[in-house]
C-alpha cells in the first residue's frame, strides 16, 4: 500500500500545511544562504543600470550636437540664400535705374528727332 495511514480530511489538511511550512522554511534558508551573492548581484545590476544611463545620456548629447550642427548649417544656407536674393533685387533695381536714366537722357534727342521729322513732313506738304 502506498499510504498506510488513514487519509481523512483533517489528515490531508495537516499534511498540506506541513508541506507548505517545509517549503517556506526551505525558501527562507535559501534566501539567507544567497544573501551575500544577492547583494553582489544587486550591486552589479545597479552598475549596469548606471552604465546604461550614461550611454543613453551620451547618445542624447550626440543627437543634440548633430541637431545643432544641422540647424547651424541650415541657418548658414538660409543666410546665403537671403544674401543672394538681396543681391539680385539690388541688381534688378540698379538695372531699372540705369534704364530709366538712359530714357531720361535720351528724351531731348528723341524730341529733337521727332521735331525734325515733323518739320520735314510739313515741308513736304507745302
Backbone as a ProteinNet text record, in pm:
[ID]
protein_1_A
[PRIMARY]
XXXXXXXXXXXXXXXXXXXXXXXXXXXXXXXXXXXXXXXXXXXXXXXXXXXXXXXXXXXXXXXXXXXXXXXXXXXXXXXXXXXXXXXXXXXXXXXXXXXXXXXXXXXXXXXXXXXXXXXXXXXXXX
[TERTIARY]
81.5	0	85.8	34.5	111.4	103.3	-11.2	-32.5	-97.9	-20.3	-71.8	-161.8	-145.6	-227.5	-369.6	-453.8	-592.9	-600.4	-636.6	-641	-777.9	-795.2	-917.8	-891.9	-993.2	-983.8	-886.4	-893.1	-804	-659.9	-638	-502	-446.6	-528.1	-486.3	-453.5	-536.3	-510.4	-381.1	-359.3	-236	-114	-126.1	-15.1	14.8	-88.3	-67.7	-5.2	-48.2	9.9	155.6	188.1	327.5	413.3	358.9	433.2	458.7	359.6	377.6	478.7	473	567.9	709.8	725.9	860.6	911.9	824.8	865	905.2	831.3	864.5	997.8	1021.6	1149.9	1264.4	1244.2	1347.2	1373	1266.7	1282.1	1361.6	1327.5	1398.8	1545.3	1571.5	1710	1787.6	1726.2	1792.6	1813.5	1718.2	1729.3	1842.9	1854	1963.4	2096.8	2100.2	2224.7	2272.4	2180.2	2215.3	2231.8	2220.4	2225.3	2352.5	2473.4	2593.8	2597	2561.4	2563.9	2452.1	2342.7	2233.2	2274.5	2342.8	2387	2488.8	2572.8	2667.9	2594.6	2493	2414.5	2339.6	2290.2	2219.3	2314.5	2435.8	2534.8	2571	2580.4	2610.5	2496.8	2372.9	2257.3	2257.7	2289.1	2292.9	2399.9	2516.5	2623.1	2583.6	2512.7	2465.9	2365.6	2276.6	2177.4	2246.8	2345.7	2418	2493.5	2555.7	2627.2	2529.6	2411.8	2310.7	2264.3	2242.7	2201.1	2310.2	2436.9	2547.7	2552.1	2532.5	2532.4	2415.2	2298.9	2182	2206.2	2266.1	2295	2395.3	2493.2	2591.2	2523.7	2433.9	2361.5	2277.5	2210.1	2128.5	2215.8	2332.9	2423.7	2470.5	2506	2549.5	2436.6	2313.9	2199.7	2177.7	2189.9	2170.5	2278.6	2403.5	2510.9	2485.6	2440.4	2411.5	2296.6	2192.6	2080.5	2126.9	2209.9	2255.8	2347.4	2428.4	2514.9	2429.9	2327.5	2239.9	2165.4	2119.5	2049.6	2141.9	2267.9	2360.3	2390.8	2404.8	2425.2	2304.1	2185.7	2064.7	2056.3	2095.5	2093.8	2195	2311.9	2411.2	2360.5	2300.9	2246.1	2135.4	2052.1	1944.5	2002.5	2108.5	2171.9	2230.5	2291.9	2348	2236.7	2125.2	2013	1954	1941.6	1888.8	1982.7	2114.2	2211.7	2205.6	2191.7	2181.7	2053.7	1944.2	1818.2	1828.5	1891.1	1908.6	1996.8	2104.1	2193.3	2119.3	2036.2	1960.2	1860.8	1794.8	1699.6	1772.8	1888	1965.7	2012.9	2054.8	2099.3	1983.5	1865.9	1748.7	1714.9	1720	1689.6	1791.7	1918.5	2023.9	2003.4	1968.3	1943.9	1822.9	1718	1599.4	1633.1	1711.9	1752.5	1838.7	1925.7	2010.1	1924.3	1825.1	1736.3	1657.3	1607.2	1531.5	1620.4	1742.1	1831.2	1866.2	1882.3	1908.7	1790.1	1668.4	1548	1540.6	1569.2	1563	1671.4	1789.4	1896.8	1866.7	1801.2	1770.8	1647.2	1573.7	1449.1	1470.8	1567.1	1584.6	1620.2	1702.8	1740.1	1618.8	1535.1	1415.2	1317.7	1306.6	1217.8	1270.7	1400.6	1460.5	1438.5	1456.5	1434.8	1288.4	1197	1054.8	1021.3	1077.1	1052.4	1108.5	1223.5	1284.9	1197.2	1144.7	1057.4	928.1	874.8	753.7	777.3	889.1	920.9	942	1006.3	1029.9	896.5	807.2	676.1	598.2	603.8	534.8	596.8	730	797.6	757.3	736	694.2	550.7	467.4	327	312	398.6	382	426.3
-118.2	0	124.4	216.1	339.3	422.4	444.2	524.6	436.7	404.5	314.3	386.7	515.8	590.8	606.7	645.9	672.9	814.1	825	955.5	1017	1081.9	1155.1	1301.5	1376.8	1517.3	1595	1579.3	1652.9	1610.5	1484.7	1438.9	1502.3	1515.8	1579.8	1726.7	1792.2	1934.1	1953.1	1868.3	1883.7	1850.3	1753.3	1718.4	1835.5	1899.7	2014.3	2129.9	2154.3	2260.5	2233.1	2105.8	2068.8	2088.1	2054.7	2070.2	2218.3	2302.5	2446.3	2502.5	2457.6	2506.9	2464.7	2340.7	2296	2371.6	2403.2	2482.8	2623.6	2681.8	2816	2816.8	2713.8	2703.7	2687.3	2607	2587.6	2718.1	2792	2919.5	3018.9	3027.5	3121.6	3082.3	2954.7	2907.4	2941.5	2920.1	2952	3102.3	3179.1	3325.5	3376.2	3326.4	3370.3	3317.5	3201	3146.7	3229.5	3283	3360.8	3509	3549.9	3692.6	3762	3709.1	3778.3	3787	3679	3683.5	3772	3780.2	3865.8	4012	4053	4192.4	4221.5	4124	4142.4	4154.8	4070.8	4079.5	4212.1	4258	4385.8	4499.7	4495.2	4597.3	4591.7	4471.5	4456.4	4513.1	4486.1	4540.5	4692.4	4747.7	4893.9	4951.7	4887.2	4938.7	4927.5	4819.5	4805.6	4914.6	4944.4	5049.8	5184.8	5211.5	5338.4	5348.7	5238.6	5239.2	5261.4	5196.6	5214.6	5360	5420.2	5560.7	5651.6	5619.8	5700.5	5690.3	5569.1	5552.9	5627.8	5621.1	5692.6	5842.9	5893.2	6036.7	6076.5	5991.6	6020.6	6022.3	5926	5925.1	6051	6091.4	6212.7	6335.8	6340.1	6452.9	6457.3	6340.7	6335.5	6375	6330.1	6368.2	6519	6576.9	6721.1	6798.2	6750.5	6815.7	6807.7	6691.5	6675.1	6767.3	6775.4	6865.4	7009.3	7051.1	7190.2	7216.2	7115.7	7132.4	7147.2	7065	7071.9	7205.1	7250	7378.2	7493.2	7488	7596.1	7594.5	7473.4	7465.4	7519.8	7486.3	7535.9	7688.4	7742	7887.2	7953.8	7891.7	7947.7	7945.1	7832.6	7823.5	7926	7944.2	8043.1	8182.8	8212.3	8343.6	8365.7	8261.4	8272.1	8296.7	8223.2	8242.4	8382.8	8431.6	8566.7	8670.9	8650.9	8745	8743.7	8624.8	8614.7	8682.7	8662.2	8725.4	8877.2	8924.9	9069.3	9126.5	9053.6	9099.5	9102.5	9003.3	9000.8	9116.7	9144	9255.9	9387.8	9402.5	9525.7	9538.9	9426.8	9430.2	9469.1	9413.4	9449.6	9597.8	9644.9	9785.5	9875.4	9835.6	9913.4	9915.4	9800	9794.1	9879.8	9874	9956.2	10104.6	10141.1	10282.1	10325.7	10237.2	10269.9	10287	10200.6	10211.5	10341.5	10374.8	10499.5	10619.7	10617.5	10731.7	10742.8	10628.1	10634.1	10693.6	10654.1	10707.2	10857.9	10901.3	11044.2	11119.9	11060.9	11128	11133.9	11031.3	11026.8	11107.7	11153.7	11226.2	11349.2	11438	11554.3	11514.2	11409	11365.5	11308.6	11233.5	11178.7	11290	11391	11502.9	11580.5	11598.9	11669.9	11591.7	11461.4	11378.2	11383.1	11381	11389.2	11523.8	11628.4	11761.9	11773.2	11714.1	11718.4	11645.5	11527.8	11452.9	11530.6	11594.4	11672.7	11789	11855.5	11969	11922.1	11806.2	11755	11716.3	11661.6	11625.1	11751	11855.6	11979.3	12044	12031.3	12090.4	12018.7	11890.3	11815.4	11848.6	11880.1	11908.7	12047	12135.2	12271	12283.6
0	0	0	-67.2	-81	44.8	95	214.9	320.9	422.8	524.3	622.8	633.8	730.7	681.4	771.8	739.3	681.3	556.8	489.4	503	609.3	626.4	587.7	591.1	550.4	638.5	765.8	856.7	838.9	809.9	785.5	657.6	556.9	431.7	451.9	533	559.2	636.1	735.5	813.3	728.2	639.3	550.2	455.4	404.1	315.7	392	513.5	595.2	626.8	658.6	684.9	559.3	443.2	318.5	290	311.2	289.9	386.9	513.2	612.8	576.7	531.8	494.5	372.3	276.6	160.6	202.5	296.2	344	416.6	498.8	569.9	469.2	366.7	264.2	188.4	159.2	87.6	171.3	301.2	388.2	402.3	411.6	422.3	295.1	181.2	54.3	40.7	88.6	79.1	165.4	289.6	376.2	327	262.3	208.4	89.1	13.5	-106	-77	47.6	81.9	33.5	55.6	6.1	-147	-213.3	-359.6	-412.3	-338.4	-382.3	-377.1	-271.5	-265	-374.7	-406.2	-516	-648.8	-668	-791.6	-798.7	-684.8	-681.8	-717.6	-663.3	-696.4	-844.5	-898.3	-1040.9	-1125.5	-1085.6	-1157.9	-1153.9	-1036.6	-1024.4	-1115.4	-1119.2	-1206	-1353.1	-1389.7	-1528.1	-1563.1	-1470.3	-1494.2	-1509.5	-1424.1	-1433.5	-1565	-1608	-1736.1	-1851.5	-1843.2	-1947.5	-1953.8	-1838.4	-1833.8	-1888.9	-1859	-1911.9	-2064.1	-2117.3	-2263.1	-2325.6	-2260.6	-2311.7	-2311.9	-2203.4	-2196.3	-2304.6	-2330.2	-2435.1	-2572.2	-2596.7	-2724.2	-2740.2	-2633.9	-2639	-2665.2	-2601.8	-2622.6	-2767.8	-2823	-2962.3	-3057.3	-3027.3	-3110.9	-3105.9	-2985.9	-2971.3	-3047.6	-3039.3	-3114.2	-3263.9	-3310.9	-3453.6	-3495.5	-3410.3	-3441.3	-3449.3	-3354.7	-3355.2	-3474.8	-3513.4	-3630.6	-3756.3	-3768.9	-3886	-3888.2	-3771.9	-3765.3	-3802.9	-3759.4	-3794.9	-3944.3	-4002.6	-4147.5	-4223.2	-4174.9	-4239.9	-4227.8	-4112.4	-4093.9	-4186.8	-4202.9	-4295	-4438.4	-4478.4	-4613.8	-4634.5	-4533.4	-4542.7	-4556.2	-4481.1	-4490.3	-4629.2	-4684.8	-4820.2	-4921.5	-4908	-4999.6	-4988.3	-4864.9	-4845.6	-4902.8	-4885.4	-4941	-5093.6	-5151.6	-5297.5	-5346.5	-5276	-5315.6	-5303.4	-5198	-5179.6	-5289.7	-5322.8	-5429.6	-5563.2	-5589.5	-5714	-5720	-5610	-5605.9	-5629.3	-5565.2	-5584.1	-5728	-5790.3	-5929.5	-6021.4	-5996.4	-6077.1	-6061.1	-5938.1	-5911.4	-5980.9	-5974.4	-6039.9	-6191.9	-6249	-6393.5	-6430.4	-6348.9	-6374.8	-6367.7	-6266.9	-6254.8	-6372.7	-6418.4	-6534	-6658.8	-6676.1	-6792.1	-6787	-6667.7	-6653.7	-6682.8	-6633.4	-6657.6	-6806	-6875.5	-7019.7	-7093.5	-7052.4	-7116.1	-7093.5	-6971.3	-6940	-7018	-7029.3	-7104.5	-7253.3	-7306.3	-7448.8	-7485.2	-7386.9	-7412.4	-7500.4	-7473.6	-7563	-7706	-7720.4	-7854.9	-7927.9	-7858.3	-7921.4	-7959.6	-7871.7	-7904.1	-8025.2	-8029.4	-8143.4	-8271.8	-8268.9	-8387.4	-8429.9	-8332.2	-8362.3	-8426.5	-8368.7	-8425.4	-8567.1	-8593.6	-8726.8	-8827.2	-8786.1	-8875.4	-8902.2	-8797.9	-8811.7	-8908.9	-8891.8	-8979.8	-9123.1	-9140.5	-9274	-9339.8	-9263.7	-9316.2	-9357	-9273.3	-9305.1	-9429	-9440.6	-9556.1	-9685.4	-9676.4	-9795.1	-9835	-9734.7	-9763.1	-9827.3	-9803.9	-9854.7	-9996.4
[MASK]
++++++++++++++++++++++++++++++++++++++++++++++++++++++++++++++++++++++++++++++++++++++++++++++++++++++++++++++++++++++++++++++

